[in-house]
Short mmCIF file of C-alpha atoms and ligand atoms in Angstrom, two decimals:
data_model
loop_
_atom_site.label_atom_id
_atom_site.label_comp_id
_atom_site.label_asym_id
_atom_site.label_seq_id
_atom_site.Cartn_x
_atom_site.Cartn_y
_atom_site.Cartn_z
CA MET U 1 23.74 45.87 14.16
CA LEU U 2 20.82 46.09 11.83
CA SER U 3 18.42 48.81 12.60
CA VAL U 4 16.22 49.49 9.67
CA SER U 5 14.32 52.23 11.42
CA GLU U 6 17.61 54.06 11.89
CA THR U 7 18.90 53.61 8.36
CA ALA U 8 15.79 54.31 6.40
CA HIS U 9 12.83 56.49 6.96
CA VAL U 10 11.28 54.36 4.32
CA GLU U 11 9.44 51.95 6.55
CA PRO U 12 9.84 48.27 5.72
CA ALA U 13 6.11 47.78 6.07
CA ASP U 14 5.47 50.45 3.42
CA LEU U 15 8.06 48.96 1.09
CA LEU U 16 6.59 45.48 1.56
CA GLY U 17 3.16 46.88 0.86
CA ARG U 18 4.42 48.45 -2.34
CA TYR U 19 6.79 45.77 -3.65
CA GLY U 20 5.61 42.57 -1.99
CA SER U 21 7.33 39.89 0.08
CA PRO U 22 10.07 38.67 -0.03
CA LEU U 23 11.98 41.89 -0.63
CA TYR U 24 15.64 42.90 -0.74
CA VAL U 25 16.42 46.39 0.51
CA TYR U 26 19.90 47.91 0.06
CA ASP U 27 20.94 51.09 1.82
CA LEU U 28 23.58 53.15 0.01
CA ALA U 29 24.44 55.10 3.17
CA ARG U 30 25.85 51.87 4.55
CA VAL U 31 27.91 51.30 1.42
CA ASP U 32 29.43 54.78 1.85
CA ARG U 33 30.33 53.94 5.45
CA ALA U 34 31.91 50.61 4.56
CA VAL U 35 34.07 52.16 1.83
CA ALA U 36 35.21 54.88 4.24
CA ASP U 37 36.08 52.29 6.92
CA LEU U 38 38.07 50.17 4.47
CA ARG U 39 39.88 53.17 3.00
CA GLN U 40 41.01 54.19 6.48
CA ALA U 41 42.40 50.72 7.13
CA LEU U 42 44.44 50.52 3.92
CA PRO U 43 47.82 52.04 3.08
CA GLU U 44 47.45 55.67 2.17
CA GLY U 45 46.27 56.23 -1.38
CA ALA U 46 45.63 52.54 -2.07
CA LEU U 47 43.11 51.81 -4.81
CA ILE U 48 39.99 49.86 -3.91
CA HIS U 49 38.52 47.47 -6.43
CA TYR U 50 34.92 46.45 -5.86
CA SER U 51 34.31 42.78 -6.77
CA LEU U 52 30.98 42.77 -8.57
CA LYS U 53 30.65 39.06 -7.83
CA ALA U 54 29.38 39.99 -4.36
CA ASN U 55 26.51 42.03 -5.76
CA PRO U 56 26.34 43.31 -9.34
CA HIS U 57 23.30 45.56 -8.76
CA PRO U 58 24.06 48.65 -10.86
CA GLU U 59 22.95 51.08 -8.12
CA LEU U 60 25.46 49.57 -5.68
CA VAL U 61 28.12 49.70 -8.39
CA ARG U 62 27.20 53.34 -9.00
CA ALA U 63 27.70 53.99 -5.29
CA MET U 64 31.18 52.50 -5.62
CA ARG U 65 31.93 54.88 -8.45
CA ARG U 66 30.77 57.82 -6.36
CA ASN U 67 33.12 56.57 -3.61
CA GLY U 68 36.15 56.37 -5.88
CA CYS U 69 36.34 52.57 -6.17
CA LEU U 70 37.06 50.69 -9.40
CA PRO U 71 35.24 47.62 -10.73
CA GLU U 72 36.76 44.14 -10.56
CA ILE U 73 34.78 42.00 -12.98
CA CYS U 74 34.80 38.37 -14.11
CA SER U 75 32.11 38.15 -16.78
CA THR U 76 30.48 40.10 -19.55
CA GLY U 77 27.37 40.44 -17.38
CA GLU U 78 29.43 42.12 -14.67
CA LEU U 79 30.98 44.30 -17.37
CA ASP U 80 27.46 45.37 -18.41
CA SER U 81 26.65 46.29 -14.79
CA ALA U 82 29.85 48.33 -14.49
CA LEU U 83 29.08 50.19 -17.74
CA GLU U 84 25.47 50.76 -16.68
CA ALA U 85 26.77 52.26 -13.45
CA GLY U 86 28.75 54.79 -15.44
CA PHE U 87 32.20 53.25 -15.38
CA ARG U 88 34.26 53.20 -18.56
CA GLY U 89 35.69 49.96 -19.88
CA GLU U 90 39.19 51.16 -19.07
CA ASP U 91 38.25 51.51 -15.38
CA CYS U 92 37.66 47.76 -15.14
CA LEU U 93 40.00 45.01 -14.03
CA TYR U 94 38.88 41.83 -15.78
CA GLY U 95 39.86 38.57 -14.05
CA GLY U 96 38.77 34.99 -13.46
CA PRO U 97 39.87 31.61 -14.75
CA GLY U 98 38.90 30.30 -18.17
CA LYS U 99 38.23 33.56 -19.95
CA THR U 100 37.13 32.64 -23.46
CA ALA U 101 38.38 34.34 -26.61
CA ASP U 102 34.85 35.59 -27.17
CA GLU U 103 34.46 37.24 -23.79
CA ILE U 104 37.96 38.73 -23.92
CA GLY U 105 37.04 40.17 -27.31
CA ARG U 106 33.81 41.64 -25.96
CA ALA U 107 35.68 43.18 -23.04
CA LEU U 108 38.32 44.71 -25.33
CA ALA U 109 35.59 46.06 -27.60
CA ALA U 110 34.07 47.81 -24.57
CA GLY U 111 37.41 49.44 -23.82
CA VAL U 112 38.65 47.11 -21.06
CA ASN U 113 42.45 47.09 -21.18
CA THR U 114 43.54 45.56 -17.86
CA PHE U 115 43.25 41.83 -17.25
CA SER U 116 44.31 39.56 -14.43
CA VAL U 117 45.53 36.34 -16.02
CA GLU U 118 45.39 32.99 -14.29
CA SER U 119 47.73 30.95 -16.48
CA LEU U 120 50.17 31.37 -19.34
CA ALA U 121 47.51 30.11 -21.75
CA ASP U 122 45.15 32.78 -20.39
CA LEU U 123 47.87 35.38 -21.00
CA ALA U 124 48.33 34.14 -24.56
CA ARG U 125 44.57 34.21 -25.19
CA VAL U 126 44.31 37.80 -23.98
CA GLY U 127 47.30 38.67 -26.17
CA ALA U 128 45.81 37.04 -29.26
CA GLN U 129 42.56 38.97 -28.87
CA ALA U 130 44.36 42.23 -28.15
CA GLN U 131 46.29 41.82 -31.42
CA ARG U 132 43.00 41.41 -33.28
CA PHE U 133 41.93 44.74 -31.83
CA GLY U 134 45.30 46.33 -32.54
CA VAL U 135 45.94 47.10 -28.88
CA VAL U 136 48.31 45.96 -26.15
CA ALA U 137 46.48 44.58 -23.11
CA ARG U 138 47.88 45.36 -19.68
CA CYS U 139 48.05 42.17 -17.64
CA LEU U 140 48.52 41.28 -14.01
CA LEU U 141 49.86 37.81 -13.34
CA ARG U 142 47.79 36.23 -10.62
CA ILE U 143 50.15 34.38 -8.33
CA ASN U 144 49.36 31.26 -6.37
CA GLY U 145 51.81 31.93 -3.57
CA GLN U 146 52.76 29.82 -0.61
CA GLY U 147 50.62 31.71 1.87
CA THR U 148 51.19 31.96 5.58
CA GLY U 149 48.83 29.29 6.73
CA ALA U 150 46.37 31.83 8.13
CA GLY U 151 43.49 29.63 9.08
CA ALA U 152 40.42 31.79 8.90
CA GLY U 153 38.26 32.11 5.86
CA LEU U 154 38.16 30.25 2.61
CA ARG U 155 41.65 29.70 1.19
CA MET U 156 41.84 30.39 -2.54
CA THR U 157 45.51 29.67 -3.28
CA GLY U 158 48.64 28.18 -1.66
CA ARG U 159 47.65 24.68 -2.74
CA PRO U 160 46.82 23.10 -6.07
CA SER U 161 44.30 25.53 -7.53
CA GLN U 162 42.61 26.62 -10.74
CA PHE U 163 43.47 30.15 -9.64
CA GLY U 164 46.73 31.82 -10.50
CA ILE U 165 50.19 30.79 -11.57
CA ASP U 166 52.19 28.74 -9.08
CA LEU U 167 54.90 30.75 -7.42
CA GLU U 168 57.46 28.05 -8.08
CA ASP U 169 56.66 27.90 -11.80
CA VAL U 170 60.00 29.09 -13.14
CA ALA U 171 58.93 28.39 -16.72
CA VAL U 172 57.15 31.72 -16.54
CA ASP U 173 60.19 33.93 -17.25
CA ALA U 174 60.84 33.70 -20.93
CA GLN U 175 57.31 32.98 -22.05
CA MET U 176 55.54 35.85 -20.39
CA LEU U 177 58.03 38.43 -21.56
CA THR U 178 57.72 37.38 -25.16
CA ALA U 179 53.93 37.07 -25.29
CA GLU U 180 52.50 39.17 -28.10
CA GLY U 181 49.71 41.68 -27.60
CA VAL U 182 50.24 41.94 -23.85
CA GLN U 183 52.36 43.85 -21.46
CA VAL U 184 52.75 42.40 -17.98
CA ILE U 185 52.38 45.40 -15.70
CA GLY U 186 51.88 43.83 -12.34
CA LEU U 187 50.97 41.07 -9.96
CA HIS U 188 47.72 39.98 -8.37
CA PHE U 189 47.34 38.07 -5.13
CA PHE U 190 44.10 36.81 -3.66
CA PRO U 191 45.08 34.12 -1.20
CA LEU U 192 41.98 33.95 0.93
CA THR U 193 38.55 35.34 1.47
CA ASN U 194 36.35 36.11 4.46
CA ALA U 195 39.25 36.27 6.95
CA ALA U 196 37.58 37.39 10.13
CA ASP U 197 40.89 37.41 12.01
CA PRO U 198 42.62 40.70 11.11
CA ALA U 199 46.04 39.44 12.30
CA GLY U 200 45.94 36.48 9.91
CA LEU U 201 44.91 38.74 7.04
CA ILE U 202 47.69 41.24 7.77
CA ALA U 203 50.27 38.43 7.81
CA GLU U 204 48.97 37.26 4.46
CA VAL U 205 49.16 40.73 2.88
CA VAL U 206 52.69 41.24 4.23
CA ALA U 207 53.71 37.87 2.76
CA SER U 208 52.22 38.87 -0.61
CA VAL U 209 54.23 42.13 -0.65
CA ARG U 210 57.45 40.20 0.02
CA THR U 211 56.62 37.67 -2.69
CA ALA U 212 55.89 40.50 -5.13
CA ALA U 213 59.28 42.05 -4.45
CA VAL U 214 61.05 38.71 -5.01
CA LEU U 215 59.20 38.15 -8.29
CA GLN U 216 59.87 41.68 -9.47
CA ARG U 217 63.59 41.06 -9.07
CA ARG U 218 63.55 37.53 -10.44
CA TRP U 219 61.42 38.34 -13.48
CA HIS U 220 62.65 41.95 -13.97
CA LEU U 221 59.03 43.03 -13.93
CA PRO U 222 58.06 46.60 -14.59
CA LEU U 223 55.78 46.52 -11.56
CA ARG U 224 53.20 49.26 -12.08
CA LEU U 225 50.19 47.77 -10.29
CA LEU U 226 50.30 45.49 -7.27
CA ASP U 227 46.90 44.07 -6.45
CA LEU U 228 47.10 42.63 -2.95
CA GLY U 229 43.61 41.13 -2.99
CA GLY U 230 41.66 41.27 0.20
CA GLY U 231 39.74 38.75 2.17
CA PHE U 232 37.94 41.30 4.34
CA ALA U 233 35.14 39.55 6.16
CA ALA U 234 31.55 40.53 6.85
CA PRO U 235 28.67 38.98 8.74
CA TYR U 236 26.29 37.00 6.58
CA GLY U 237 22.58 36.51 7.12
CA ALA U 238 22.88 37.00 10.87
CA PRO U 239 23.34 40.02 13.11
CA GLY U 240 26.90 41.23 13.56
CA GLU U 241 29.43 43.90 12.69
CA ARG U 242 32.15 44.12 10.07
CA PRO U 243 35.54 43.29 11.64
CA ASP U 244 37.90 46.16 12.42
CA TYR U 245 40.94 46.11 10.11
CA SER U 246 42.40 49.42 11.27
CA GLY U 247 45.55 47.59 12.39
CA LEU U 248 46.40 46.80 8.78
CA ARG U 249 47.64 50.16 7.53
CA ALA U 250 50.83 50.52 9.62
CA PRO U 251 52.46 47.09 9.08
CA VAL U 252 51.56 47.01 5.39
CA GLU U 253 52.91 50.54 4.79
CA GLU U 254 56.04 49.45 6.59
CA VAL U 255 56.65 46.38 4.45
CA LEU U 256 55.87 48.38 1.29
CA ASP U 257 58.41 51.04 2.31
CA GLU U 258 60.96 48.31 2.88
CA GLU U 259 60.35 46.17 -0.22
CA LEU U 260 58.86 48.52 -2.84
CA PRO U 261 59.78 52.04 -1.74
CA GLY U 262 58.43 53.69 -4.88
CA TRP U 263 54.86 52.80 -3.90
CA ARG U 264 54.17 56.18 -2.31
CA ASN U 265 54.73 57.74 -5.75
CA GLY U 266 52.63 55.20 -7.57
CA ALA U 267 55.49 52.89 -8.53
CA PRO U 268 53.76 50.55 -8.11
CA HIS U 269 50.17 51.60 -7.47
CA VAL U 270 48.84 49.41 -4.68
CA SER U 271 45.34 48.02 -4.86
CA PHE U 272 43.00 45.93 -2.73
CA GLU U 273 39.79 44.11 -3.62
CA SER U 274 36.63 43.61 -1.67
CA GLY U 275 33.11 42.43 -2.22
CA ARG U 276 31.40 41.36 0.97
CA TYR U 277 32.96 43.95 3.29
CA LEU U 278 31.79 46.81 1.09
CA VAL U 279 28.18 45.75 0.53
CA GLY U 280 27.39 42.97 3.02
CA ASP U 281 25.78 45.11 5.69
CA SER U 282 23.96 47.33 3.21
CA GLY U 283 21.33 44.72 2.44
CA SER U 284 18.43 43.11 4.28
CA LEU U 285 16.03 40.49 3.06
CA PHE U 286 12.48 40.92 4.33
CA CYS U 287 10.27 37.85 4.19
CA THR U 288 7.10 36.43 5.59
CA VAL U 289 6.33 33.31 7.63
CA THR U 290 3.81 31.33 5.62
CA ASP U 291 3.35 28.21 7.71
CA VAL U 292 4.31 26.89 11.11
CA LYS U 293 4.10 23.20 11.86
CA GLU U 294 5.37 20.47 14.07
CA SER U 295 6.64 17.16 12.79
CA ARG U 296 7.63 14.39 15.19
CA GLY U 297 8.69 16.80 17.87
CA THR U 298 10.51 19.30 15.64
CA HIS U 299 9.07 22.69 14.87
CA PHE U 300 9.28 24.13 11.40
CA ALA U 301 8.60 27.63 10.20
CA VAL U 302 8.23 27.86 6.44
CA LEU U 303 9.19 31.21 4.91
CA ASP U 304 8.33 32.66 1.53
CA THR U 305 12.04 32.83 0.72
CA GLY U 306 14.64 30.09 0.49
CA ILE U 307 17.88 29.06 -1.16
CA ASN U 308 16.48 30.41 -4.43
CA HIS U 309 16.90 33.92 -2.97
CA LEU U 310 19.67 33.64 -0.41
CA GLY U 311 22.48 31.40 0.64
CA GLY U 312 22.48 29.23 -2.46
CA LEU U 313 26.26 28.97 -2.35
CA ALA U 314 26.20 27.78 1.25
CA GLY U 315 24.64 24.56 0.06
CA VAL U 316 27.67 23.76 -2.09
CA GLY U 317 30.13 24.61 0.66
CA ARG U 318 31.37 27.88 -0.81
CA LEU U 319 29.98 29.96 2.00
CA PRO U 320 29.66 29.26 5.68
CA PRO U 321 26.49 27.30 6.46
CA LEU U 322 23.63 29.72 6.59
CA ARG U 323 22.36 30.47 10.02
CA ALA U 324 19.69 32.93 9.10
CA GLU U 325 18.78 34.81 12.18
CA PRO U 326 15.78 36.83 11.35
CA LEU U 327 14.78 39.84 13.32
CA ARG U 328 11.64 41.75 13.68
CA PRO U 329 11.88 44.54 11.15
CA GLU U 330 12.32 47.05 13.96
CA GLY U 331 15.64 45.35 14.70
CA ARG U 332 14.60 43.43 17.79
CA PRO U 333 15.20 39.70 17.87
CA GLY U 334 12.12 37.58 17.66
CA ARG U 335 10.63 36.67 20.96
CA PRO U 336 11.49 33.27 22.39
CA SER U 337 9.62 30.46 20.76
CA GLU U 338 6.57 29.43 22.64
CA LEU U 339 6.85 26.04 21.03
CA GLY U 340 9.43 25.08 23.61
CA GLY U 341 12.38 24.17 21.43
CA PRO U 342 14.44 25.02 18.38
CA VAL U 343 12.59 25.94 15.23
CA THR U 344 13.98 24.89 11.87
CA LEU U 345 13.57 27.69 9.35
CA THR U 346 12.91 26.45 5.87
CA GLY U 347 12.13 27.96 2.51
CA PRO U 348 9.23 26.96 0.29
CA LEU U 349 11.19 24.87 -2.23
CA CYS U 350 10.39 21.19 -2.71
CA THR U 351 13.76 19.93 -1.56
CA PRO U 352 15.03 19.00 1.89
CA ALA U 353 18.07 21.18 1.08
CA ASP U 354 15.98 24.33 1.46
CA VAL U 355 16.86 24.95 5.08
CA LEU U 356 17.87 28.43 6.16
CA SER U 357 18.73 27.59 9.72
CA ARG U 358 18.62 24.67 12.09
CA ALA U 359 20.26 26.71 14.79
CA PRO U 360 18.33 26.64 18.02
CA ARG U 361 17.20 30.18 17.50
CA ALA U 362 13.97 31.49 18.79
CA VAL U 363 11.84 32.81 15.99
CA PRO U 364 8.43 34.29 16.15
CA PRO U 365 6.53 31.39 14.73
CA GLU U 366 3.40 33.16 13.64
CA PRO U 367 2.16 32.78 10.11
CA GLY U 368 1.86 36.13 8.42
CA GLU U 369 4.64 37.65 10.46
CA THR U 370 7.36 39.63 8.65
CA LEU U 371 10.97 38.75 9.37
CA CYS U 372 14.18 40.43 8.34
CA VAL U 373 17.38 38.57 7.50
CA PRO U 374 20.15 41.10 8.13
CA ASN U 375 23.54 41.46 6.41
CA MET U 376 22.39 40.08 3.07
CA GLY U 377 23.91 42.72 0.77
CA ALA U 378 26.67 40.40 -0.50
CA TYR U 379 26.25 36.93 -2.00
CA GLY U 380 22.48 37.23 -1.74
CA LEU U 381 20.26 37.06 -4.77
CA THR U 382 22.75 36.49 -7.58
CA ALA U 383 24.66 33.89 -5.53
CA SER U 384 21.47 31.87 -5.11
CA LEU U 385 19.60 29.20 -7.02
CA VAL U 386 17.38 31.75 -8.72
CA GLY U 387 16.17 29.38 -11.42
CA PHE U 388 15.27 26.50 -9.14
CA LEU U 389 11.51 25.95 -8.72
CA SER U 390 10.84 28.85 -11.11
CA ARG U 391 9.57 31.29 -8.52
CA PRO U 392 9.81 35.00 -9.24
CA ALA U 393 12.81 36.77 -7.75
CA PRO U 394 12.13 39.16 -4.90
CA ALA U 395 12.02 42.84 -5.81
CA GLU U 396 15.20 44.76 -5.00
CA VAL U 397 14.78 48.25 -3.61
CA VAL U 398 17.69 50.64 -3.18
CA VAL U 399 17.32 53.41 -0.63
CA ASP U 400 19.56 56.34 0.18
CA GLY U 401 18.96 58.78 2.99
CA GLY U 402 15.42 57.55 3.50
CA ARG U 403 14.53 57.89 -0.16
CA VAL U 404 13.87 55.11 -2.66
CA VAL U 405 16.49 55.40 -5.41
CA SER U 406 15.45 52.44 -7.49
CA ALA U 407 13.23 49.38 -7.47
CA GLY U 408 13.36 46.43 -9.81
CA ARG U 409 13.09 42.72 -10.19
CA LEU U 410 15.67 40.35 -11.68
CA GLU U 411 14.12 38.16 -14.34
CA LEU U 412 15.28 34.86 -15.66
CA ARG U 413 13.67 34.35 -19.04
CA ARG U 414 13.90 31.80 -21.80
CA HIS U 415 14.48 33.55 -25.09
CA PRO U 416 13.81 31.64 -28.28
CA LEU U 417 16.85 31.15 -30.50
CA ARG U 418 16.90 30.39 -34.17
CA CYS U 419 17.15 26.66 -34.91
CA THR U 420 18.22 27.12 -38.51
CA PRO U 421 19.23 30.36 -40.18
CA GLY U 422 16.17 32.38 -41.07
CA HIS U 423 13.71 30.16 -39.20
CA PRO U 424 12.86 31.13 -35.67
CA GLY U 425 11.98 27.60 -34.69
CA HIS U 426 10.59 28.03 -31.23
CA PRO U 427 7.57 26.23 -29.91
CA GLY U 428 5.33 29.18 -30.68
CA GLN U 429 5.83 28.59 -34.42
CA PRO U 430 3.00 26.91 -36.27
CA GLY U 431 3.93 23.42 -37.25
CA HIS U 432 6.69 23.10 -34.68
CA PRO U 433 6.85 19.44 -33.72
CA GLY U 434 6.80 20.30 -30.02
CA GLN U 435 3.60 22.32 -30.31
CA PRO U 436 0.87 20.66 -28.32
CA GLY U 437 -2.35 20.29 -30.25
CA HIS U 438 -5.27 22.26 -28.90
CA PRO U 439 -8.65 20.71 -29.51
CA GLU U 440 -10.78 23.14 -31.52
C1 PLP I 501 35.60 36.55 -4.78
C2 PLP I 501 36.75 37.41 -5.06
C3 PLP I 501 36.85 38.68 -4.47
C4 PLP I 501 35.83 39.19 -3.49
O1 PLP I 501 35.79 38.43 -2.33
P1 PLP I 501 35.06 38.99 -1.01
O2 PLP I 501 35.29 37.92 -0.02
O3 PLP I 501 33.63 39.19 -1.36
O4 PLP I 501 35.71 40.28 -0.66
C5 PLP I 501 37.93 39.47 -4.79
N1 PLP I 501 38.87 39.05 -5.65
C6 PLP I 501 38.83 37.82 -6.24
C7 PLP I 501 39.91 37.44 -7.17
C8 PLP I 501 37.77 36.97 -5.96
O5 PLP I 501 37.72 35.76 -6.53
#
């Protein structure tokens, strides 16, 4: 449950006064707790990869480093965040479909040497770049397995997918073992995400271990790293607790002992990945009600934050529909609406898509009032439509133990590029055809 007054002696009102509204606040003490909870639920000694996709803020990534996690990255921007947080290139696992030769080259140049590959062409591309750098890249083959049919969450594989190599693709054998510049050192599974039902998730992980053992035998793989993915859920934009996955350790250790008995001695190393579970409850978005109105019997409260700052991915169906449930900053729910009915919460963007909640929630409908959207540490700002309507991003403040660790603001800027070599042909140049004439 969100209780800002408990987590931070830095009062939200003070922070809002200093950094303005809307405002993201992340609490590193909560990140520490989430990592500890996950570590306890996993097989003993398992590695934890933090998926920067959930929140690439370098201070959060630094907290992961302090907690012994490793970065799982999918872009050169995420690589930059990992390096800024003090990780070395060789700590990173670089994955994602459609890696270009250029980005693979940039990753290798920064010292990255472990890649998760999503197809044989991806493997070949990593190999070709590695040869240019005179190195051998360690690769995990991401497998699109059959899955168990666990229903909860967003299924990533088990059906036709841009992710991974189909389990039944027997053409893999010869090709992958002869690829130049790479050494296949393991397997990567990520069948589903946001699985709130621990039993379904456990069944999925157990199935992945069995599949890994079958593939190791069939392909004679030197299995050194087995990345079992994750799918650990977290509440999003509404009050709630992270699910309890403590039932996972025993059955997964058991199937590992049975299928891959060397795992306790690091043969293979076993790894899991998580984004939202590790940072979801560390973040809150504070915002302000700017207008309250009624239209044909429906009440609307317009906030100074919208899908440009939160929940952008919900609009395209990649996250559960947002049901923002703002609280008073002290952690109490807003008092029942005196308007006598549900209040639709909207953002300030000029699109009917900018709705944060239609749920019949009671919100304090007073203009000027501060609200707090809890559990916004994952898939918040950088998963939103930050460029749409060209509003400034909210400031992001990181606190730890009641102390402000960092404050900053993400900026989206248009940098001029050279049109022709040697001529910076941007609209600021005299004589540029796009330059509007100013009357003298
Ligand atoms: C998105 C993603 C993750 C992180 O997912 P969460 O639900 O935030 O834990 C981990 N691994 C892969 C391969 C992903 O695509």
